[in-house]
CSV table of C-alpha atoms and ligand atoms in Angstrom, one decimal:
chain,number,residue,atom,x,y,z
A,71,MET,CA,158.3,161.7,131.7
A,72,GLU,CA,161.9,161.1,132.5
A,73,GLY,CA,162.6,158.4,135.0
A,74,SER,CA,159.1,156.9,134.9
A,75,GLN,CA,159.6,154.8,131.8
A,76,GLN,CA,158.5,151.3,132.4
A,77,ALA,CA,160.3,148.3,130.9
A,78,PRO,CA,158.6,147.2,127.7
A,79,LEU,CA,156.2,144.3,128.1
A,80,ILE,CA,157.5,141.0,126.8
A,81,SER,CA,155.5,137.8,126.7
A,82,ARG,CA,155.9,134.5,125.1
A,83,ILE,CA,154.0,131.6,123.6
A,84,ALA,CA,155.9,128.5,124.8
A,85,PRO,CA,154.5,125.2,123.5
A,86,THR,CA,156.1,121.8,124.1
A,87,PRO,CA,156.4,119.6,121.0
A,88,SER,CA,155.3,116.5,122.9
A,89,GLY,CA,152.0,115.8,121.1
A,90,TYR,CA,149.4,117.5,118.8
A,91,LEU,CA,148.2,120.8,120.2
A,92,HIS,CA,144.6,121.0,121.4
A,93,LYS,CA,141.9,123.7,121.6
A,94,GLY,CA,143.1,124.7,125.1
A,95,ASN,CA,146.6,125.4,123.7
A,96,ALA,CA,145.0,127.4,120.9
A,97,PHE,CA,142.9,129.4,123.4
A,98,SER,CA,146.0,130.1,125.5
A,99,PHE,CA,148.0,131.3,122.4
A,100,VAL,CA,145.2,133.6,121.2
A,101,LEU,CA,144.8,135.0,124.7
A,102,THR,CA,148.5,135.6,125.1
A,103,TRP,CA,148.7,137.3,121.7
A,104,LEU,CA,145.6,139.4,122.4
A,105,LEU,CA,146.8,140.7,125.8
A,106,THR,CA,150.4,141.3,124.6
A,107,ARG,CA,149.2,143.2,121.5
A,108,LYS,CA,146.6,145.2,123.6
A,109,MET,CA,149.5,146.4,125.9
A,110,GLY,CA,151.8,147.1,123.0
A,111,GLY,CA,154.2,144.4,124.1
A,112,ARG,CA,156.6,142.1,122.2
A,113,LEU,CA,155.7,138.5,121.7
A,114,ILE,CA,158.2,135.6,121.5
A,115,LEU,CA,157.7,132.2,120.1
A,116,ARG,CA,159.7,129.8,122.2
A,117,ILE,CA,159.3,126.0,121.6
A,118,ASP,CA,160.3,124.0,124.7
A,119,ASP,CA,162.0,121.0,123.2
A,120,SER,CA,164.5,120.4,126.0
A,121,ASP,CA,163.0,117.0,126.7
A,122,ALA,CA,164.4,115.4,123.5
A,123,SER,CA,162.8,112.0,124.4
A,124,ARG,CA,159.3,113.5,124.0
A,125,SER,CA,159.9,116.0,121.2
A,126,ARG,CA,159.1,114.9,117.6
A,127,PRO,CA,159.5,116.7,114.3
A,128,GLU,CA,155.7,116.2,113.5
A,129,TYR,CA,154.8,118.0,116.7
A,130,VAL,CA,157.1,120.9,115.9
A,131,GLU,CA,155.4,121.1,112.5
A,132,ASP,CA,152.0,121.0,114.2
A,133,ILE,CA,153.0,124.1,116.3
A,134,PHE,CA,153.7,126.1,113.1
A,135,TYR,CA,150.5,124.9,111.4
A,136,THR,CA,148.5,125.9,114.5
A,137,LEU,CA,150.0,129.4,114.6
A,138,ASP,CA,149.4,129.8,110.9
A,139,TRP,CA,145.8,128.5,111.2
A,140,LEU,CA,145.2,130.9,114.0
A,141,GLY,CA,146.9,133.8,112.1
A,142,LEU,CA,149.1,134.7,115.1
A,143,ASP,CA,152.2,136.8,114.5
A,144,TYR,CA,155.1,137.2,116.9
A,145,ASP,CA,158.2,139.4,117.0
A,146,ILE,CA,161.0,137.0,118.0
A,147,GLY,CA,161.3,133.3,117.2
A,148,PRO,CA,161.6,130.9,114.3
A,149,ASP,CA,159.4,131.2,111.2
A,150,GLY,CA,159.3,127.5,110.6
A,151,PRO,CA,160.8,124.1,111.6
A,152,ASP,CA,164.1,124.6,109.7
A,153,ALA,CA,164.8,127.9,111.4
A,154,PHE,CA,163.8,126.4,114.7
A,155,ASP,CA,166.2,123.5,114.3
A,156,ALA,CA,169.0,125.7,113.1
A,157,CYS,CA,168.9,128.5,115.6
A,158,PHE,CA,166.1,128.3,118.2
A,159,SER,CA,166.0,124.8,119.6
A,160,GLN,CA,166.8,124.7,123.3
A,161,ARG,CA,169.7,122.4,122.6
A,162,HIS,CA,171.5,125.5,121.3
A,163,ARG,CA,171.3,127.0,124.8
A,164,LEU,CA,172.5,124.0,126.9
A,165,GLY,CA,175.6,126.0,127.9
A,166,MET,CA,173.4,128.7,129.3
A,167,TYR,CA,171.3,126.2,131.3
A,168,GLU,CA,174.6,124.7,132.7
A,169,SER,CA,175.6,128.2,133.8
A,170,PHE,CA,172.3,128.6,135.7
A,171,LEU,CA,172.8,125.2,137.3
A,172,GLU,CA,176.3,126.1,138.4
A,173,ASP,CA,175.0,129.4,140.0
A,174,LEU,CA,172.3,127.4,141.8
A,175,LYS,CA,174.8,124.8,142.9
A,176,ASN,CA,177.1,127.5,144.3
A,177,THR,CA,174.2,128.8,146.4
A,178,GLU,CA,174.8,127.6,150.0
A,179,GLY,CA,172.4,124.8,150.9
A,180,LEU,CA,170.1,125.2,147.9
A,181,VAL,CA,170.7,122.2,145.7
A,182,TYR,CA,171.6,118.7,146.6
A,183,ALA,CA,172.2,115.4,144.7
A,184,CYS,CA,169.5,112.7,144.9
A,185,SER,CA,170.0,109.1,143.9
A,186,CYS,CA,166.4,107.9,144.6
A,187,SER,CA,164.6,105.9,141.9
A,188,ARG,CA,161.0,106.6,141.1
A,189,LYS,CA,160.0,103.5,143.0
A,190,GLU,CA,161.9,104.6,146.1
A,191,ILE,CA,160.2,108.1,145.9
A,192,ARG,CA,156.8,106.4,145.7
A,193,GLN,CA,157.6,104.2,148.7
A,194,GLN,CA,158.7,107.2,150.8
A,195,ASN,CA,155.4,108.9,150.7
A,196,ASP,CA,152.0,108.2,149.2
A,197,ASN,CA,151.1,111.7,148.2
A,198,GLY,CA,153.8,111.8,145.6
A,199,LEU,CA,156.0,114.4,147.3
A,200,TYR,CA,159.7,113.7,147.7
A,201,LYS,CA,160.5,113.7,151.4
A,202,GLY,CA,164.1,114.9,151.1
A,203,GLY,CA,165.8,111.6,152.1
A,204,CYS,CA,169.0,112.6,150.2
A,205,ARG,CA,169.2,116.1,151.7
A,206,SER,CA,171.7,115.3,154.3
A,207,LYS,CA,173.6,112.6,152.4
A,208,ALA,CA,175.9,115.0,150.6
A,209,LEU,CA,176.1,112.8,147.5
A,210,ALA,CA,178.5,113.8,144.7
A,211,PHE,CA,176.8,116.0,142.1
A,212,SER,CA,178.8,114.4,139.4
A,213,GLY,CA,177.7,110.8,140.0
A,214,LYS,CA,175.8,108.6,137.5
A,215,ASN,CA,172.0,108.6,137.7
A,216,ILE,CA,172.0,111.5,140.0
A,217,ALA,CA,169.3,114.2,139.9
A,218,TRP,CA,169.8,117.7,141.4
A,219,ARG,CA,167.0,118.8,143.7
A,220,VAL,CA,166.2,122.2,145.2
A,221,HIS,CA,165.8,122.1,148.9
A,222,VAL,CA,162.4,123.8,149.7
A,223,PRO,CA,162.3,124.3,153.5
A,224,GLU,CA,159.2,123.5,155.4
A,225,GLN,CA,156.4,126.1,155.3
A,226,THR,CA,157.8,127.8,152.3
A,227,ASP,CA,155.1,129.8,150.5
A,228,VAL,CA,155.8,131.7,147.3
A,229,CYS,CA,153.9,134.9,146.5
A,230,TYR,CA,153.5,136.2,142.9
A,231,ARG,CA,151.5,138.9,141.2
A,232,GLU,CA,148.3,137.7,139.5
A,233,TRP,CA,147.7,140.0,136.6
A,234,LEU,CA,143.9,139.4,136.4
A,235,THR,CA,143.1,140.5,139.9
A,236,GLY,CA,146.1,142.7,140.5
A,237,LYS,CA,146.5,140.8,143.8
A,238,GLU,CA,149.3,138.9,145.3
A,239,GLU,CA,148.7,135.2,145.3
A,240,ARG,CA,150.4,132.8,147.8
A,241,TYR,CA,151.3,129.2,146.7
A,242,PRO,CA,152.4,126.7,149.4
A,243,LEU,CA,155.5,125.4,147.6
A,244,SER,CA,156.8,123.1,150.3
A,245,CYS,CA,153.6,121.2,150.9
A,246,ARG,CA,152.3,121.0,147.3
A,247,THR,CA,155.5,120.7,145.3
A,248,GLY,CA,158.3,119.9,147.7
A,249,ASP,CA,162.0,119.5,146.7
A,250,PHE,CA,161.8,119.7,142.9
A,251,VAL,CA,164.3,118.6,140.3
A,252,VAL,CA,166.4,121.1,138.3
A,253,ARG,CA,168.8,118.6,136.7
A,254,ARG,CA,167.5,115.3,135.6
A,255,LYS,CA,169.1,111.9,136.1
A,256,ASP,CA,170.1,111.8,132.4
A,257,GLY,CA,172.1,115.0,133.0
A,258,LEU,CA,169.7,117.3,131.1
A,259,PRO,CA,168.3,120.5,132.7
A,260,ALA,CA,164.8,120.0,134.0
A,261,TYR,CA,161.7,121.9,132.8
A,262,GLN,CA,161.6,124.4,135.7
A,263,LEU,CA,165.2,125.4,135.2
A,264,VAL,CA,164.9,125.6,131.4
A,265,SER,CA,161.7,127.6,131.4
A,266,LEU,CA,163.1,130.1,133.9
A,267,ALA,CA,166.4,130.4,132.2
A,268,ASP,CA,164.8,131.2,128.8
A,269,ASP,CA,162.4,133.7,130.3
A,270,ILE,CA,165.3,135.5,131.9
A,271,PHE,CA,167.3,135.3,128.7
A,272,TYR,CA,164.5,136.8,126.7
A,273,GLY,CA,163.6,139.3,129.4
A,274,VAL,CA,160.0,138.0,129.7
A,275,ASN,CA,158.0,139.9,132.2
A,276,PHE,CA,154.4,138.9,131.4
A,277,ILE,CA,153.5,135.2,131.5
A,278,VAL,CA,150.1,133.8,130.4
A,279,ARG,CA,149.6,130.1,131.2
A,280,GLY,CA,147.0,127.7,132.4
A,281,SER,CA,145.9,127.5,136.0
A,282,ASP,CA,147.4,124.0,136.2
A,283,LEU,CA,150.8,125.7,136.1
A,284,CYS,CA,150.6,127.7,139.3
A,285,GLY,CA,153.0,125.3,140.9
A,286,SER,CA,155.5,125.9,138.1
A,287,THR,CA,155.2,129.6,138.6
A,288,ALA,CA,155.9,129.2,142.3
A,289,ALA,CA,158.9,126.9,141.7
A,290,GLN,CA,160.4,129.2,139.1
A,291,ILE,CA,160.0,132.3,141.2
A,292,TYR,CA,161.5,130.5,144.1
A,293,LEU,CA,164.6,129.7,141.9
A,294,ALA,CA,164.6,133.3,140.6
A,295,ARG,CA,164.6,134.8,144.1
A,296,CYS,CA,167.5,132.5,145.1
A,297,LEU,CA,169.5,133.5,142.1
A,298,GLY,CA,168.5,137.2,142.5
A,299,ALA,CA,169.8,137.2,146.1
A,300,GLN,CA,173.4,136.3,145.2
A,301,GLN,CA,176.1,137.8,143.0
A,302,GLY,CA,176.2,136.1,139.7
A,303,LYS,CA,175.7,136.4,136.0
A,304,TRP,CA,171.9,136.0,136.2
A,305,GLN,CA,171.2,138.1,139.3
A,306,THR,CA,169.6,141.1,137.7
A,307,GLY,CA,167.5,139.1,135.2
A,308,ALA,CA,166.4,136.8,138.0
A,309,GLN,CA,165.3,139.7,140.1
A,310,ASP,CA,163.2,141.1,137.2
A,311,PHE,CA,161.6,137.7,136.6
A,312,ALA,CA,160.6,137.5,140.3
A,313,GLU,CA,158.7,140.7,139.7
A,314,ALA,CA,156.9,139.5,136.5
A,315,SER,CA,153.2,139.5,136.1
A,316,PHE,CA,151.4,136.1,135.8
A,317,PHE,CA,148.0,135.4,134.4
A,318,HIS,CA,146.8,131.8,135.1
A,319,HIS,CA,143.8,131.4,133.0
A,320,PRO,CA,141.1,128.7,133.4
A,321,LEU,CA,141.6,125.5,131.4
A,322,ILE,CA,139.4,124.5,128.5
A,323,LEU,CA,137.9,121.1,129.5
A,324,ASN,CA,136.3,118.3,127.5
A,325,ASN,CA,132.6,117.4,127.8
A,326,ALA,CA,133.4,115.2,130.7
A,327,GLY,CA,135.0,118.1,132.6
A,328,GLU,CA,138.5,116.7,132.1
A,329,LYS,CA,141.7,118.4,131.0
A,330,LEU,CA,142.4,118.0,127.3
A,331,SER,CA,145.4,116.0,126.3
A,332,LYS,CA,147.7,116.3,123.4
A,333,SER,CA,146.5,113.8,120.8
A,334,LYS,CA,145.1,113.7,117.3
A,335,GLY,CA,141.6,113.4,118.7
A,336,ALA,CA,138.5,115.6,118.2
A,337,ALA,CA,139.8,118.3,120.5
A,338,SER,CA,143.1,118.7,118.6
A,339,VAL,CA,143.8,121.7,116.3
A,340,HIS,CA,145.0,119.2,113.8
A,341,PHE,CA,141.5,117.6,113.7
A,342,LEU,CA,139.7,121.0,113.5
A,343,ARG,CA,141.9,122.2,110.7
A,344,GLU,CA,141.6,118.9,108.7
A,345,SER,CA,137.8,118.9,109.1
A,346,GLY,CA,137.6,122.4,107.6
A,347,ARG,CA,136.7,124.3,110.8
A,348,GLU,CA,137.7,127.9,111.1
A,349,PRO,CA,139.7,129.6,113.9
A,350,GLN,CA,136.8,132.0,114.6
A,351,GLU,CA,135.6,129.4,117.1
A,352,ILE,CA,138.8,129.9,119.1
A,353,TYR,CA,138.6,133.7,118.8
A,354,ARG,CA,135.0,133.6,120.0
A,355,GLU,CA,135.9,131.5,123.0
A,356,VAL,CA,138.5,134.1,123.9
A,357,ALA,CA,136.0,136.9,123.4
A,358,ARG,CA,133.5,135.2,125.7
A,359,PHE,CA,136.2,134.7,128.3
A,360,CYS,CA,137.1,138.4,128.0
A,361,GLY,CA,133.5,139.5,128.6
A,362,VAL,CA,132.7,140.5,125.0
A,363,PRO,CA,129.7,139.5,122.9
A,364,ASP,CA,131.2,137.0,120.5
A,365,ALA,CA,128.7,137.1,117.6
A,366,TYR,CA,130.6,139.7,115.6
A,367,ILE,CA,134.1,138.4,116.2
A,368,LEU,CA,135.3,137.1,112.8
A,369,SER,CA,138.9,137.9,112.9
A,370,LEU,CA,141.9,138.8,115.2
A,371,PRO,CA,141.5,142.5,114.4
A,372,ASP,CA,137.8,142.2,115.5
A,373,LEU,CA,139.0,140.6,118.7
A,374,LEU,CA,141.6,143.2,119.3
A,375,ASP,CA,139.1,146.0,118.8
A,376,ALA,CA,136.3,144.5,120.9
A,377,VAL,CA,138.3,143.5,124.0
A,378,SER,CA,139.0,146.0,126.8
A,379,LEU,CA,141.7,145.2,129.3
A,380,ASP,CA,139.7,147.0,132.1
A,381,VAL,CA,136.7,144.7,131.4
A,382,VAL,CA,139.0,141.6,131.4
A,383,GLN,CA,140.4,142.7,134.8
A,384,GLY,CA,137.0,143.4,136.2
A,385,LYS,CA,137.6,147.1,136.6
A,386,ILE,CA,134.5,148.0,134.6
B,489,ZN,ZN1,166.9,111.1,147.0
């Protein structure tokens, strides 16, 4: 029907090469792939290497080994470490991130310069939130060892659409996250800025991520709404991002009930692969999560056939 065409669904797998991927990452990748394919969407592989101090070539390789072991395909993105380095690394988009930062800086009262050290921030408040001591100082943005922070006014809640329930969720950004950093002291764009800029650049409108990242979702939507409310190069893309669907899935925990960490340990995909284990155990974990009997899930096509989006969303 003319006029009722929806924008195509675009999602992404966005690992950070800061350690060896674990089962929880693999679960998230398969779930993202599954839901995107079920909805006929396009899938992007985006490797978040903007923090060059943590990124290492062996971790980039581990991402490709993991995707290969899982058998996941994607529509846009590098097919290996060489292509990643040559064309897709975030260092190729530093100019774009700078342009986002300029737009944010030009938004009245949104961004300010902060010279506080980690120790000073710790001393200001024991719950780890930055108290905004530099807000009124009007420090120069160009100074050395200066971070750029976003002023999140008191009692700022951010609402976003949670895909699983179809409901609007509310996140108390000011009291849980506070004034967050968009440009680090070393001059590099910070994670929240980079992730948002890339999602806008690629037109991402469906984001699957762990439930530990609800705060990032809220921070990024807050930035997107600020950018979307003003004239600028990123206005339309930012407005679209603010309307994106988010699916925050439960995390896979270890036997002690703790979050998994990126290491070469027994929960790593590296370990599973090296010890001859098969990816079916990840597919089955995703099947169980999606409310499907897992006994017959041997492959990704099996998973694609067996899972119903209505069941996942609790409509049946
Ligand atoms: Zn400060």
